[in-house]
Coordinates of N, CA and C and ligand atoms in Angstrom, one line a residue:
M1 N 24.8 9.0 3.6 CA 25.2 7.6 3.6 C 24.3 6.8 4.6
L2 N 23.8 5.7 4.1 CA 22.9 4.9 5.0 C 23.8 3.9 5.7
S3 N 23.4 3.6 7.0 CA 24.0 2.5 7.6 C 23.4 1.2 7.0
K4 N 24.1 0.1 7.2 CA 23.7 -1.2 6.7 C 22.3 -1.5 7.2
K5 N 22.1 -1.3 8.4 CA 20.8 -1.7 9.0 C 19.6 -0.9 8.4
V6 N 19.9 0.4 8.2 CA 18.8 1.3 7.5 C 18.6 0.9 6.1
E7 N 19.7 0.7 5.4 CA 19.6 0.2 4.0 C 18.9 -1.1 3.9
D8 N 19.2 -2.0 4.7 CA 18.6 -3.3 4.7 C 17.1 -3.2 4.9
I9 N 16.7 -2.5 5.9 CA 15.2 -2.4 6.2 C 14.5 -1.6 5.2
L10 N 15.1 -0.6 4.6 CA 14.5 0.1 3.4 C 14.3 -0.9 2.3
N11 N 15.3 -1.7 2.0 CA 15.1 -2.7 1.0 C 14.0 -3.7 1.2
V12 N 13.9 -4.1 2.5 CA 12.7 -5.0 2.8 C 11.4 -4.3 2.5
Q13 N 11.4 -3.0 2.7 CA 10.2 -2.2 2.4 C 9.9 -2.1 0.9
V14 N 11.0 -2.0 0.1 CA 10.9 -2.0 -1.4 C 10.1 -3.3 -1.8
D15 N 10.5 -4.4 -1.2 CA 9.8 -5.7 -1.6 C 8.4 -5.6 -1.1
K16 N 8.1 -5.1 0.1 CA 6.7 -5.1 0.6 C 5.8 -4.2 -0.2
E17 N 6.3 -3.0 -0.7 CA 5.5 -2.1 -1.5 C 5.3 -2.8 -2.9
G18 N 6.3 -3.5 -3.4 CA 6.2 -4.2 -4.7 C 5.1 -5.3 -4.5
Y19 N 5.1 -6.0 -3.4 CA 4.1 -7.0 -3.2 C 2.7 -6.3 -3.0
S20 N 2.6 -5.2 -2.4 CA 1.3 -4.5 -2.2 C 0.8 -4.2 -3.6
S21 N 1.6 -3.7 -4.5 CA 1.2 -3.4 -5.8 C 0.6 -4.6 -6.5
H22 N 1.3 -5.7 -6.4 CA 0.9 -7.0 -7.0 C -0.4 -7.5 -6.4
L23 N -0.5 -7.4 -5.1 CA -1.7 -7.8 -4.4 C -2.9 -7.1 -4.9
Y24 N -2.8 -5.7 -5.0 CA -4.0 -4.9 -5.4 C -4.2 -5.1 -6.9
L25 N -3.2 -5.4 -7.7 CA -3.4 -5.7 -9.1 C -4.2 -7.0 -9.2
S26 N -3.9 -8.0 -8.4 CA -4.6 -9.3 -8.4 C -6.0 -9.1 -8.0
M27 N -6.2 -8.3 -7.0 CA -7.6 -8.0 -6.5 C -8.4 -7.2 -7.6
A28 N -7.7 -6.3 -8.3 CA -8.4 -5.6 -9.4 C -8.8 -6.6 -10.5
V29 N -8.0 -7.5 -10.8 CA -8.3 -8.5 -11.8 C -9.6 -9.3 -11.4
W30 N -9.5 -9.7 -10.1 CA -10.6 -10.5 -9.5 C -11.9 -9.7 -9.6
A31 N -11.9 -8.4 -9.2 CA -13.1 -7.6 -9.1 C -13.6 -7.3 -10.6
E32 N -12.7 -7.1 -11.5 CA -13.1 -6.8 -12.9 C -13.8 -8.0 -13.5
T33 N -13.2 -9.2 -13.2 CA -13.8 -10.4 -13.8 C -15.1 -10.8 -13.1
E34 N -15.4 -10.2 -12.0 CA -16.6 -10.5 -11.3 C -17.7 -9.4 -11.7
G35 N -17.3 -8.5 -12.6 CA -18.2 -7.5 -13.1 C -18.3 -6.3 -12.3
L36 N -17.3 -6.1 -11.4 CA -17.3 -4.9 -10.5 C -16.3 -3.9 -11.0
G37 N -16.7 -3.1 -12.0 CA -15.7 -2.2 -12.6 C -15.3 -1.1 -11.7
G38 N -16.2 -0.6 -10.9 CA -15.8 0.5 -10.0 C -14.8 0.1 -9.0
I39 N -15.0 -1.0 -8.4 CA -14.1 -1.5 -7.4 C -12.7 -1.8 -8.1
A40 N -12.8 -2.4 -9.3 CA -11.6 -2.7 -10.0 C -10.8 -1.4 -10.3
D41 N -11.5 -0.3 -10.7 CA -10.8 0.9 -10.9 C -10.0 1.4 -9.7
W42 N -10.7 1.3 -8.6 CA -10.1 1.8 -7.3 C -8.9 1.0 -7.0
L43 N -9.0 -0.4 -7.2 CA -7.8 -1.2 -7.0 C -6.7 -1.0 -8.0
Y44 N -7.0 -0.8 -9.2 CA -5.9 -0.5 -10.2 C -5.2 0.8 -9.8
A45 N -5.9 1.8 -9.4 CA -5.3 3.0 -8.9 C -4.4 2.8 -7.7
Q46 N -4.9 1.9 -6.8 CA -4.2 1.6 -5.6 C -2.9 0.9 -5.9
A47 N -3.0 0.0 -6.9 CA -1.8 -0.8 -7.3 C -0.7 0.2 -7.9
E48 N -1.2 1.2 -8.7 CA -0.2 2.2 -9.2 C 0.4 3.0 -8.1
E49 N -0.4 3.3 -7.1 CA 0.1 4.1 -6.0 C 1.2 3.3 -5.2
E50 N 1.0 2.0 -5.0 CA 2.0 1.2 -4.3 C 3.3 1.1 -5.1
R51 N 3.2 1.1 -6.4 CA 4.4 1.1 -7.3 C 5.1 2.4 -7.1
I52 N 4.4 3.5 -6.9 CA 5.0 4.8 -6.7 C 5.7 4.8 -5.3
H53 N 5.1 4.1 -4.3 CA 5.7 4.0 -3.0 C 7.1 3.3 -3.1
M54 N 7.0 2.2 -3.9 CA 8.2 1.3 -4.1 C 9.3 2.2 -4.7
L55 N 9.0 2.9 -5.8 CA 10.0 3.7 -6.5 C 10.5 4.8 -5.6
K56 N 9.7 5.4 -4.8 CA 10.1 6.4 -3.9 C 11.3 5.9 -3.0
L57 N 11.1 4.6 -2.5 CA 12.1 4.0 -1.6 C 13.4 3.7 -2.4
V58 N 13.2 3.1 -3.7 CA 14.3 2.8 -4.5 C 15.2 4.0 -4.8
R59 N 14.5 5.1 -5.1 CA 15.3 6.4 -5.5 C 16.0 6.9 -4.2
Y60 N 15.3 6.8 -3.1 CA 16.0 7.4 -1.9 C 17.2 6.5 -1.5
I61 N 17.1 5.2 -1.6 CA 18.2 4.3 -1.2 C 19.4 4.7 -2.1
N62 N 19.2 4.8 -3.4 CA 20.3 5.0 -4.3 C 20.9 6.4 -4.1
E63 N 20.0 7.4 -3.9 CA 20.4 8.8 -3.6 C 21.3 8.9 -2.4
R64 N 21.1 8.0 -1.4 CA 21.9 8.1 -0.2 C 23.1 7.2 -0.2
D65 N 23.5 6.8 -1.4 CA 24.7 6.0 -1.6 C 24.5 4.5 -1.2
G66 N 23.3 4.1 -1.2 CA 23.0 2.7 -1.0 C 22.7 2.1 -2.3
K67 N 22.2 0.8 -2.3 CA 21.8 0.2 -3.6 C 20.5 -0.5 -3.4
A68 N 19.5 -0.1 -4.2 CA 18.2 -0.8 -4.0 C 18.2 -2.2 -4.6
K69 N 17.5 -3.1 -3.9 CA 17.5 -4.5 -4.3 C 16.1 -4.8 -5.0
I70 N 16.2 -5.3 -6.2 CA 15.0 -5.7 -6.9 C 14.9 -7.2 -7.0
I71 N 14.0 -7.7 -6.2 CA 13.9 -9.2 -6.2 C 12.6 -9.7 -6.7
A72 N 12.4 -11.0 -6.8 CA 11.2 -11.6 -7.3 C 10.0 -11.3 -6.3
V73 N 8.9 -10.9 -6.9 CA 7.8 -10.6 -6.0 C 7.0 -11.9 -5.8
K74 N 6.6 -12.1 -4.5 CA 5.8 -13.3 -4.2 C 4.4 -13.3 -4.9
E75 N 3.9 -14.4 -5.3 CA 2.7 -14.5 -6.0 C 1.5 -14.2 -5.0
P76 N 0.7 -13.2 -5.4 CA -0.5 -12.9 -4.5 C -1.6 -13.9 -4.7
P77 N -2.6 -13.9 -3.7 CA -3.8 -14.8 -4.0 C -4.5 -14.3 -5.2
A78 N -5.3 -15.1 -5.8 CA -6.1 -14.7 -7.0 C -7.6 -14.7 -6.7
E79 N -8.0 -15.4 -5.7 CA -9.5 -15.5 -5.4 C -9.7 -14.9 -4.0
F80 N -10.8 -14.1 -3.9 CA -11.0 -13.4 -2.6 C -12.4 -13.6 -2.0
G81 N -13.2 -14.6 -2.4 CA -14.4 -14.9 -1.8 C -15.5 -13.9 -2.0
S82 N -15.4 -12.8 -1.3 CA -16.5 -11.8 -1.5 C -15.8 -10.4 -1.4
V83 N -16.5 -9.4 -1.8 CA -16.0 -8.0 -1.8 C -15.6 -7.6 -0.3
R84 N -16.4 -8.0 0.6 CA -16.2 -7.7 2.0 C -14.9 -8.4 2.5
E85 N -14.8 -9.6 2.2 CA -13.6 -10.4 2.6 C -12.3 -9.7 1.9
M86 N -12.5 -9.3 0.7 CA -11.3 -8.7 0.0 C -10.9 -7.4 0.7
F87 N -11.9 -6.6 1.0 CA -11.5 -5.3 1.7 C -11.0 -5.5 3.1
D88 N -11.5 -6.6 3.7 CA -10.9 -6.9 5.1 C -9.4 -7.2 4.9
K89 N -9.1 -7.9 3.8 CA -7.7 -8.3 3.5 C -6.9 -7.0 3.2
V90 N -7.5 -6.1 2.5 CA -6.8 -4.8 2.2 C -6.4 -4.1 3.5
M91 N -7.4 -4.1 4.4 CA -7.2 -3.4 5.7 C -6.1 -4.1 6.5
E92 N -6.2 -5.4 6.5 CA -5.2 -6.2 7.3 C -3.8 -6.0 6.7
H93 N -3.7 -5.9 5.4 CA -2.4 -5.7 4.7 C -1.9 -4.3 5.0
E94 N -2.8 -3.3 5.0 CA -2.3 -1.9 5.3 C -1.8 -1.8 6.7
Q95 N -2.5 -2.5 7.6 CA -2.1 -2.5 9.0 C -0.7 -3.1 9.2
F96 N -0.5 -4.1 8.4 CA 0.8 -4.8 8.4 C 1.9 -3.8 7.8
I97 N 1.6 -3.1 6.8 CA 2.5 -2.1 6.2 C 2.8 -1.0 7.2
T98 N 1.7 -0.5 7.9 CA 1.9 0.5 8.9 C 2.9 0.0 10.0
G99 N 2.8 -1.3 10.4 CA 3.7 -1.9 11.3 C 5.1 -1.8 10.8
S100 N 5.3 -2.1 9.5 CA 6.7 -2.2 9.0 C 7.3 -0.8 8.9
I101 N 6.4 0.2 8.6 CA 6.9 1.6 8.6 C 7.4 2.0 10.0
N102 N 6.6 1.6 11.0 CA 7.0 1.9 12.3 C 8.3 1.3 12.7
E103 N 8.5 0.1 12.2 CA 9.8 -0.6 12.5 C 11.0 0.2 11.8
I104 N 10.7 0.8 10.7 CA 11.8 1.6 10.0 C 12.1 2.8 10.9
V105 N 11.0 3.4 11.4 CA 11.2 4.6 12.2 C 12.1 4.2 13.4
Q106 N 11.8 3.1 14.0 CA 12.6 2.6 15.2 C 14.0 2.4 14.8
V107 N 14.3 1.8 13.7 CA 15.7 1.5 13.3 C 16.4 2.9 13.0
C108 N 15.7 3.8 12.5 CA 16.3 5.2 12.2 C 16.7 5.8 13.6
I109 N 15.9 5.6 14.6 CA 16.2 6.2 15.9 C 17.4 5.4 16.5
D110 N 17.4 4.1 16.4 CA 18.5 3.3 17.0 C 19.8 3.6 16.3
E111 N 19.7 3.9 15.0 CA 20.9 4.2 14.2 C 21.3 5.7 14.1
N112 N 20.5 6.5 14.8 CA 20.8 7.9 14.9 C 20.7 8.5 13.5
D113 N 19.9 8.0 12.6 CA 19.8 8.5 11.2 C 18.6 9.5 11.1
H114 N 18.9 10.8 11.4 CA 17.8 11.8 11.4 C 17.3 12.1 10.0
T115 N 18.2 12.0 9.1 CA 17.8 12.3 7.7 C 16.7 11.3 7.2
T116 N 16.9 10.0 7.4 CA 15.9 9.0 7.0 C 14.7 9.1 7.9
H117 N 14.9 9.3 9.2 CA 13.8 9.5 10.1 C 12.9 10.6 9.6
N118 N 13.4 11.7 9.2 CA 12.7 12.8 8.6 C 12.0 12.4 7.3
W119 N 12.7 11.7 6.5 CA 12.2 11.3 5.1 C 11.0 10.3 5.3
I120 N 11.2 9.4 6.2 CA 10.2 8.3 6.3 C 8.8 8.8 6.9
Q121 N 8.8 10.1 7.4 CA 7.6 10.6 7.9 C 6.5 10.7 6.9
W122 N 6.9 10.9 5.6 CA 5.9 10.9 4.5 C 5.1 9.6 4.5
F123 N 5.8 8.5 4.7 CA 5.1 7.2 4.7 C 4.2 7.1 6.0
V124 N 4.7 7.6 7.1 CA 3.9 7.6 8.3 C 2.5 8.2 8.1
T125 N 2.6 9.4 7.5 CA 1.3 10.2 7.2 C 0.5 9.4 6.1
E126 N 1.2 8.9 5.1 CA 0.5 8.2 4.1 C -0.3 7.0 4.6
Q127 N 0.3 6.3 5.6 CA -0.4 5.1 6.2 C -1.6 5.5 7.0
I128 N -1.6 6.7 7.6 CA -2.8 7.2 8.3 C -3.9 7.3 7.2
E129 N -3.6 8.0 6.1 CA -4.6 8.2 5.0 C -5.1 6.9 4.4
E130 N -4.1 5.9 4.2 CA -4.5 4.7 3.5 C -5.5 3.9 4.4
E131 N -5.1 3.8 5.7 CA -6.0 3.0 6.6 C -7.4 3.7 6.7
A132 N -7.4 5.1 6.8 CA -8.7 5.8 6.9 C -9.5 5.6 5.6
S133 N -8.9 5.6 4.4 CA -9.7 5.5 3.2 C -10.3 4.0 3.1
V134 N -9.5 3.0 3.5 CA -10.0 1.7 3.5 C -11.1 1.5 4.5
K135 N -10.9 2.1 5.7 CA -12.0 2.0 6.8 C -13.3 2.6 6.3
A136 N -13.2 3.7 5.6 CA -14.4 4.4 5.1 C -15.1 3.5 4.1
L137 N -14.4 2.8 3.3 CA -15.0 1.9 2.3 C -15.7 0.7 3.0
I138 N -15.0 0.2 4.0 CA -15.6 -1.0 4.8 C -16.8 -0.5 5.5
D139 N -16.8 0.7 6.0 CA -18.0 1.2 6.7 C -19.2 1.3 5.7
K140 N -18.9 1.8 4.5 CA -19.9 1.9 3.5 C -20.4 0.5 3.1
L141 N -19.5 -0.4 3.0 CA -19.9 -1.8 2.7 C -20.9 -2.4 3.7
K142 N -20.6 -2.1 5.0 CA -21.4 -2.6 6.1 C -22.8 -2.0 5.9
L143 N -22.9 -0.7 5.5 CA -24.2 -0.1 5.3 C -25.0 -0.6 4.1
V144 N -24.3 -0.9 3.0 CA -25.1 -1.3 1.8 C -25.4 -2.8 1.9
G145 N -24.5 -3.6 2.5 CA -24.7 -5.1 2.6 C -24.5 -5.7 1.3
D146 N -24.4 -7.1 1.3 CA -24.1 -7.8 0.1 C -25.1 -7.7 -1.0
H147 N -26.4 -7.4 -0.7 CA -27.4 -7.3 -1.7 C -27.4 -6.1 -2.6
H148 N -26.6 -5.1 -2.2 CA -26.6 -3.9 -2.9 C -25.2 -3.6 -3.5
M149 N -24.5 -4.7 -3.9 CA -23.1 -4.5 -4.3 C -23.1 -3.7 -5.6
Y150 N -24.1 -3.8 -6.4 CA -24.1 -2.9 -7.7 C -24.0 -1.5 -7.3
M151 N -24.8 -1.1 -6.3 CA -24.8 0.3 -5.9 C -23.5 0.8 -5.3
F152 N -22.9 -0.1 -4.5 CA -21.6 0.2 -3.9 C -20.6 0.3 -5.1
D153 N -20.6 -0.6 -6.0 CA -19.7 -0.5 -7.1 C -19.8 0.8 -7.9
R154 N -21.1 1.2 -8.2 CA -21.2 2.5 -8.9 C -20.7 3.7 -8.0
D155 N -20.9 3.5 -6.8 CA -20.6 4.6 -5.8 C -19.0 4.8 -5.8
I156 N -18.3 3.7 -5.8 CA -16.9 3.8 -5.7 C -16.2 4.2 -7.0
M157 N -17.0 4.0 -8.1 CA -16.4 4.3 -9.4 C -15.9 5.7 -9.5
G158 N -14.7 5.8 -10.0 CA -14.2 7.2 -10.2 C -13.4 7.7 -8.9
M159 N -13.6 7.0 -7.8 CA -12.8 7.3 -6.6 C -11.4 6.8 -6.8
R160 N -10.4 7.6 -6.4 CA -9.1 7.2 -6.5 C -8.7 6.4 -5.3
G161 N -7.6 5.6 -5.5 CA -7.2 4.7 -4.4 C -6.3 5.4 -3.3
G162 N -6.5 6.7 -3.1 CA -5.7 7.4 -2.2 C -5.3 8.8 -2.8
E163 N -4.7 9.6 -2.0 CA -4.3 10.9 -2.5 C -2.8 11.1 -2.5
G164 N -2.1 10.0 -2.5 CA -0.6 10.2 -2.2 C 0.3 10.6 -3.4
E165 N -0.3 10.5 -4.6 CA 0.6 10.6 -5.8 C 1.4 11.9 -5.8
A166 N 0.7 13.0 -5.6 CA 1.4 14.3 -5.7 C 2.6 14.4 -4.8
A167 N 2.4 13.9 -3.6 CA 3.5 14.0 -2.6 C 4.6 13.1 -2.9
A168 N 4.3 12.0 -3.7 CA 5.4 11.0 -4.0 C 6.3 11.5 -5.2
E169 N 5.9 12.6 -5.8 CA 6.7 13.0 -7.0 C 7.9 13.8 -6.6
Ligands
LIG201 FE1 2.3 1.6 0.3 FE2 -0.6 1.0 1.0 O1 1.1 1.1 1.6

């Protein structure tokens, strides 16, 4: 049984993961229509992964006798200036998500909810991986520079947007 505070903050996270999925989907559309198929593939995979994160939260809330809230998702931006600007936004967003996972951990401690505290550790680990994979891409982008975007796009093609799916099932 979840306390009201834990249920509420998990529901806030449902919305944030849903928005993450929308944001990366919008970025994928932008990249694809800019002719950057490799980057678009990475972002489509990332959008799928965020949906899996959202579902993981939904199922957990319901399983623990709470009720997941499905609300309207805020419209994400549609234009991103440049690939570098876009990936900087991805990093900024992932850092924001890491912050909200940390807030959930704190609420679990305050509410003495060891079960959810234990369960949410999957997300703690996932955020380390997500930030590391985005940082690796930004480092690569710094190396290739704007003039070699075609090479970067080929390079990223086929790379997945993270390794989290197996653990989310
Ligand atoms: Fe679900 Fe990228 O955080």
